[in-house]
Every structure is written in structure tokens, then in C-alpha cells.
CSV table of N, CA and C in Angstrom, one decimal:
chain,number,residue,atom,x,y,z
A,1,MET,N,-3.2,14.6,20.2
A,1,MET,CA,-2.6,13.2,20.1
A,1,MET,C,-3.7,12.2,19.5
A,2,GLU,N,-4.9,12.3,20.0
A,2,GLU,CA,-6.0,11.4,19.6
A,2,GLU,C,-6.2,11.6,18.0
A,3,ILE,N,-6.1,12.8,17.6
A,3,ILE,CA,-6.3,13.1,16.1
A,3,ILE,C,-5.2,12.4,15.3
A,4,ASP,N,-4.0,12.5,15.8
A,4,ASP,CA,-2.9,11.9,15.1
A,4,ASP,C,-3.1,10.3,15.0
A,5,ARG,N,-3.5,9.8,16.1
A,5,ARG,CA,-3.8,8.3,16.1
A,5,ARG,C,-4.9,7.9,15.2
A,6,ARG,N,-5.9,8.7,15.1
A,6,ARG,CA,-7.0,8.5,14.2
A,6,ARG,C,-6.6,8.6,12.8
A,7,LYS,N,-5.8,9.7,12.5
A,7,LYS,CA,-5.3,9.8,11.1
A,7,LYS,C,-4.4,8.6,10.7
A,8,ARG,N,-3.5,8.2,11.6
A,8,ARG,CA,-2.7,7.1,11.3
A,8,ARG,C,-3.5,5.8,11.1
A,9,LYS,N,-4.5,5.6,11.9
A,9,LYS,CA,-5.3,4.4,11.8
A,9,LYS,C,-6.1,4.5,10.4
A,10,TYR,N,-6.6,5.6,10.1
A,10,TYR,CA,-7.3,5.8,8.9
A,10,TYR,C,-6.4,5.5,7.7
A,11,LEU,N,-5.2,6.1,7.7
A,11,LEU,CA,-4.3,5.8,6.6
A,11,LEU,C,-3.9,4.4,6.5
A,12,VAL,N,-3.5,3.8,7.6
A,12,VAL,CA,-3.1,2.4,7.7
A,12,VAL,C,-4.2,1.5,7.2
A,13,ASP,N,-5.4,1.7,7.6
A,13,ASP,CA,-6.6,0.9,7.2
A,13,ASP,C,-6.8,1.0,5.7
A,14,ASN,N,-6.7,2.2,5.2
A,14,ASN,CA,-6.9,2.5,3.7
A,14,ASN,C,-5.8,1.9,2.9
A,15,ILE,N,-4.5,2.0,3.4
A,15,ILE,CA,-3.4,1.5,2.6
A,15,ILE,C,-3.6,-0.1,2.6
A,16,ARG,N,-3.9,-0.7,3.7
A,16,ARG,CA,-4.1,-2.1,3.8
A,16,ARG,C,-5.2,-2.5,2.7
A,17,MET,N,-6.3,-1.8,2.7
A,17,MET,CA,-7.4,-2.2,1.8
A,17,MET,C,-7.0,-2.0,0.4
A,18,ILE,N,-6.2,-1.0,0.0
A,18,ILE,CA,-5.8,-0.8,-1.3
A,18,ILE,C,-4.8,-1.8,-1.7
A,19,LEU,N,-3.9,-2.2,-0.9
A,19,LEU,CA,-2.9,-3.2,-1.2
A,19,LEU,C,-3.6,-4.6,-1.4
A,20,LEU,N,-4.6,-4.8,-0.6
A,20,LEU,CA,-5.4,-6.1,-0.8
A,20,LEU,C,-6.3,-6.1,-2.0
A,21,THR,N,-6.9,-5.0,-2.3
A,21,THR,CA,-7.9,-5.0,-3.4
A,21,THR,C,-7.4,-4.6,-4.7
A,22,ASN,N,-6.4,-3.7,-4.8
A,22,ASN,CA,-6.0,-3.2,-6.0
A,22,ASN,C,-4.6,-3.8,-6.4
A,23,TRP,N,-3.7,-3.9,-5.5
A,23,TRP,CA,-2.4,-4.4,-5.8
A,23,TRP,C,-2.4,-5.9,-5.8
A,24,ASP,N,-2.4,-6.5,-4.7
A,24,ASP,CA,-2.6,-8.0,-4.4
A,24,ASP,C,-1.8,-8.9,-5.4
A,25,PRO,N,-0.5,-8.8,-5.5
A,25,PRO,CA,0.2,-9.6,-6.5
A,25,PRO,C,0.2,-11.1,-6.2
A,26,LEU,N,-0.1,-11.4,-4.9
A,26,LEU,CA,-0.1,-12.8,-4.5
A,26,LEU,C,-1.6,-13.4,-4.5
A,27,ASN,N,-2.5,-12.6,-4.9
A,27,ASN,CA,-3.9,-13.0,-5.0
A,27,ASN,C,-4.4,-13.6,-3.7
A,28,VAL,N,-4.2,-12.9,-2.6
A,28,VAL,CA,-4.7,-13.4,-1.3
A,28,VAL,C,-5.8,-12.5,-0.7
A,29,GLY,N,-6.2,-11.4,-1.5
A,29,GLY,CA,-7.1,-10.5,-1.0
A,29,GLY,C,-8.5,-11.0,-0.6
A,30,GLN,N,-8.9,-12.1,-1.3
A,30,GLN,CA,-10.2,-12.7,-1.0
A,30,GLN,C,-10.2,-13.6,0.2
A,31,ASN,N,-9.1,-13.9,0.7
A,31,ASN,CA,-9.0,-14.8,1.9
A,31,ASN,C,-8.9,-14.0,3.2
A,32,PRO,N,-9.9,-14.0,4.0
A,32,PRO,CA,-9.9,-13.2,5.2
A,32,PRO,C,-8.8,-13.6,6.2
A,33,MET,N,-8.3,-14.8,6.1
A,33,MET,CA,-7.2,-15.3,7.0
A,33,MET,C,-5.9,-14.7,6.6
A,34,LEU,N,-5.8,-14.1,5.4
A,34,LEU,CA,-4.5,-13.5,4.9
A,34,LEU,C,-4.6,-12.0,4.8
A,35,LYS,N,-5.5,-11.4,5.5
A,35,LYS,CA,-5.7,-9.9,5.3
A,35,LYS,C,-4.5,-9.1,5.8
A,36,ASP,N,-3.6,-9.8,6.5
A,36,ASP,CA,-2.4,-9.1,7.0
A,36,ASP,C,-1.1,-9.4,6.1
A,37,GLU,N,-1.3,-10.1,5.0
A,37,GLU,CA,-0.2,-10.5,4.2
A,37,GLU,C,0.7,-9.4,3.8
A,38,TYR,N,0.2,-8.2,3.5
A,38,TYR,CA,1.1,-7.1,3.0
A,38,TYR,C,1.4,-6.1,4.1
A,39,ASP,N,1.0,-6.4,5.3
A,39,ASP,CA,1.2,-5.5,6.4
A,39,ASP,C,2.7,-5.0,6.6
A,40,ARG,N,3.6,-5.9,6.2
A,40,ARG,CA,5.1,-5.6,6.4
A,40,ARG,C,5.5,-4.4,5.5
A,41,TYR,N,4.6,-4.1,4.5
A,41,TYR,CA,5.0,-3.0,3.5
A,41,TYR,C,4.2,-1.7,3.9
A,42,ILE,N,3.3,-1.8,4.8
A,42,ILE,CA,2.5,-0.6,5.2
A,42,ILE,C,3.4,0.5,5.7
A,43,THR,N,4.3,0.3,6.5
A,43,THR,CA,5.2,1.4,7.0
A,43,THR,C,5.8,2.2,5.9
A,44,GLU,N,6.4,1.5,5.0
A,44,GLU,CA,7.1,2.2,3.9
A,44,GLU,C,6.0,3.0,3.0
A,45,ILE,N,4.9,2.4,2.7
A,45,ILE,CA,3.9,3.0,1.9
A,45,ILE,C,3.3,4.2,2.7
A,46,TYR,N,3.1,4.0,4.0
A,46,TYR,CA,2.5,5.0,4.8
A,46,TYR,C,3.4,6.3,4.8
A,47,HIS,N,4.7,6.1,4.9
A,47,HIS,CA,5.6,7.2,4.9
A,47,HIS,C,5.5,7.9,3.5
A,48,LEU,N,5.5,7.2,2.4
A,48,LEU,CA,5.4,7.8,1.1
A,48,LEU,C,4.1,8.6,1.0
A,49,VAL,N,3.0,8.0,1.4
A,49,VAL,CA,1.7,8.7,1.4
A,49,VAL,C,1.6,9.9,2.3
A,50,SER,N,2.2,9.8,3.5
A,50,SER,CA,2.1,10.9,4.4
A,50,SER,C,2.9,12.1,4.1
A,51,VAL,N,3.9,11.9,3.3
A,51,VAL,CA,4.7,13.0,2.8
A,51,VAL,C,4.3,13.5,1.4
A,52,LYS,N,3.2,12.9,1.0
A,52,LYS,CA,2.6,13.3,-0.4
A,52,LYS,C,3.6,13.1,-1.5
A,53,SER,N,4.2,11.9,-1.5
A,53,SER,CA,5.1,11.5,-2.6
A,53,SER,C,4.3,11.4,-3.9
A,54,GLN,N,5.1,11.7,-5.0
A,54,GLN,CA,4.5,11.6,-6.3
A,54,GLN,C,4.2,10.2,-6.7
A,55,LYS,N,3.3,10.0,-7.6
A,55,LYS,CA,2.8,8.7,-8.0
A,55,LYS,C,4.0,7.8,-8.4
A,56,ASN,N,4.9,8.4,-9.2
A,56,ASN,CA,6.1,7.6,-9.7
A,56,ASN,C,6.9,7.0,-8.5
A,57,ILE,N,7.0,7.8,-7.4
A,57,ILE,CA,7.8,7.3,-6.3
A,57,ILE,C,7.1,6.1,-5.7
A,58,ILE,N,5.8,6.2,-5.5
A,58,ILE,CA,5.1,5.0,-5.0
A,58,ILE,C,5.1,3.9,-5.9
A,59,GLU,N,5.0,4.1,-7.2
A,59,GLU,CA,5.2,3.0,-8.2
A,59,GLU,C,6.5,2.3,-8.1
A,60,ASN,N,7.6,3.1,-7.9
A,60,ASN,CA,8.9,2.5,-7.8
A,60,ASN,C,9.0,1.6,-6.5
A,61,ALA,N,8.4,2.0,-5.4
A,61,ALA,CA,8.4,1.2,-4.2
A,61,ALA,C,7.6,-0.1,-4.4
A,62,LEU,N,6.4,0.0,-5.1
A,62,LEU,CA,5.7,-1.2,-5.3
A,62,LEU,C,6.4,-2.2,-6.3
A,63,GLU,N,7.0,-1.6,-7.3
A,63,GLU,CA,7.8,-2.4,-8.3
A,63,GLU,C,8.9,-3.1,-7.5
A,64,ARG,N,9.6,-2.4,-6.7
A,64,ARG,CA,10.7,-3.0,-5.9
A,64,ARG,C,10.2,-4.2,-5.0
A,65,ILE,N,9.1,-3.9,-4.4
A,65,ILE,CA,8.5,-5.0,-3.5
A,65,ILE,C,8.1,-6.2,-4.3
A,66,GLU,N,7.4,-5.9,-5.4
A,66,GLU,CA,7.0,-7.1,-6.3
A,66,GLU,C,8.2,-7.9,-6.8
A,67,SER,N,9.2,-7.2,-7.3
A,67,SER,CA,10.2,-7.9,-8.0
A,67,SER,C,11.3,-8.4,-7.0
A,68,GLN,N,11.8,-7.6,-6.1
A,68,GLN,CA,12.9,-8.0,-5.3
A,68,GLN,C,12.4,-8.7,-4.0
A,69,GLU,N,11.4,-8.3,-3.4
A,69,GLU,CA,11.0,-9.0,-2.1
A,69,GLU,C,10.0,-10.1,-2.4
A,70,LEU,N,9.2,-10.0,-3.3
A,70,LEU,CA,8.2,-11.1,-3.6
A,70,LEU,C,8.7,-12.1,-4.7
A,71,GLY,N,9.7,-11.6,-5.5
A,71,GLY,CA,10.3,-12.4,-6.6
A,71,GLY,C,9.3,-12.6,-7.7
A,72,LEU,N,8.5,-11.6,-8.0
A,72,LEU,CA,7.5,-11.7,-9.0
A,72,LEU,C,7.8,-10.8,-10.2
A,73,GLU,N,7.3,-11.1,-11.4
A,73,GLU,CA,7.4,-10.2,-12.5
A,73,GLU,C,6.3,-9.1,-12.2
A,74,CYS,N,6.8,-7.9,-12.5
A,74,CYS,CA,5.9,-6.7,-12.2
A,74,CYS,C,4.8,-6.6,-13.2
A,75,ASN,N,3.6,-6.3,-12.6
A,75,ASN,CA,2.4,-6.0,-13.4
A,75,ASN,C,2.3,-4.5,-13.4
A,76,ARG,N,2.8,-3.8,-14.4
A,76,ARG,CA,2.9,-2.3,-14.4
A,76,ARG,C,1.5,-1.7,-14.4
A,77,GLN,N,0.5,-2.2,-15.0
A,77,GLN,CA,-0.8,-1.6,-15.0
A,77,GLN,C,-1.4,-1.7,-13.6
A,78,ARG,N,-1.2,-2.8,-12.9
A,78,ARG,CA,-1.7,-3.0,-11.5
A,78,ARG,C,-1.0,-2.0,-10.6
A,79,ILE,N,0.3,-1.9,-10.8
A,79,ILE,CA,1.1,-1.0,-9.9
A,79,ILE,C,0.7,0.5,-10.2
A,80,SER,N,0.5,0.8,-11.4
A,80,SER,CA,0.1,2.2,-11.7
A,80,SER,C,-1.3,2.5,-11.1
A,81,THR,N,-2.2,1.6,-11.2
A,81,THR,CA,-3.5,1.9,-10.7
A,81,THR,C,-3.5,2.0,-9.1
A,82,THR,N,-2.7,1.1,-8.5
A,82,THR,CA,-2.5,1.1,-7.1
A,82,THR,C,-1.8,2.4,-6.6
A,83,ALA,N,-0.8,2.8,-7.3
A,83,ALA,CA,-0.1,4.0,-6.9
A,83,ALA,C,-1.0,5.3,-7.1
A,84,THR,N,-1.8,5.3,-8.1
A,84,THR,CA,-2.8,6.4,-8.2
A,84,THR,C,-3.7,6.5,-7.0
A,85,ARG,N,-4.2,5.3,-6.6
A,85,ARG,CA,-5.2,5.3,-5.5
A,85,ARG,C,-4.4,5.7,-4.2
A,86,LEU,N,-3.2,5.2,-4.0
A,86,LEU,CA,-2.5,5.5,-2.8
A,86,LEU,C,-2.1,7.0,-2.8
A,87,ALA,N,-1.7,7.6,-3.9
A,87,ALA,CA,-1.3,9.0,-3.9
A,87,ALA,C,-2.5,9.9,-3.7
A,88,ALA,N,-3.7,9.4,-4.0
A,88,ALA,CA,-4.9,10.2,-3.8
A,88,ALA,C,-5.4,10.2,-2.4
A,89,LEU,N,-4.9,9.4,-1.5
A,89,LEU,CA,-5.4,9.3,-0.1
A,89,LEU,C,-5.3,10.6,0.6
A,90,GLU,N,-6.4,11.0,1.2
A,90,GLU,CA,-6.4,12.3,2.0
A,90,GLU,C,-6.5,11.9,3.4
A,91,PHE,N,-5.9,12.8,4.2
A,91,PHE,CA,-6.0,12.5,5.7
A,91,PHE,C,-6.0,13.9,6.4
């Protein structure tokens, strides 16, 4: 059980870091007060990463979040780079 908790924490921490440093469509990553800004999306991304989803599935999720939930125009290069990093996470 302890290993599972450590794996989950490791993945959650890494997903949070990648969302803040690579994706960051709201440009909040440099503000320590807003480090939890994208936490509401971690559960979905965690699931995709933990079942080893293909990069394009992760890209689709990030595109949907950017356009539908945040109301932003998608930056496909940023999404692609972020999805690559997320898909490469090992646990």
C-alpha cells in the first residue's frame, strides 16, 4: 500500500510540474501562490498517464481543457510538447 501511495504522489507531483512548466496556458507557473491552478485537471491526466495512453489521447484531453474549460485558443505546439512529456512519465 505504501508503494502505491508513493507512486501516486510521484505521478501527481510530476504531472503538476509538467502542467505548470510546459503547458501553463494561463501563464501562472512562475507564481508560487498559483501552483495549484491546474490541480483540477490532475485526476484526468493521472488516469491517462497511469494506463499508458498514447500521446494523441493526452493531446486531445489538453486541447479540450484549453478550449472548452479555459476558453482559450489552443497552442498545438505547447500541447504536443506537454503530451510527450506526460506520456513519457515512468512510475
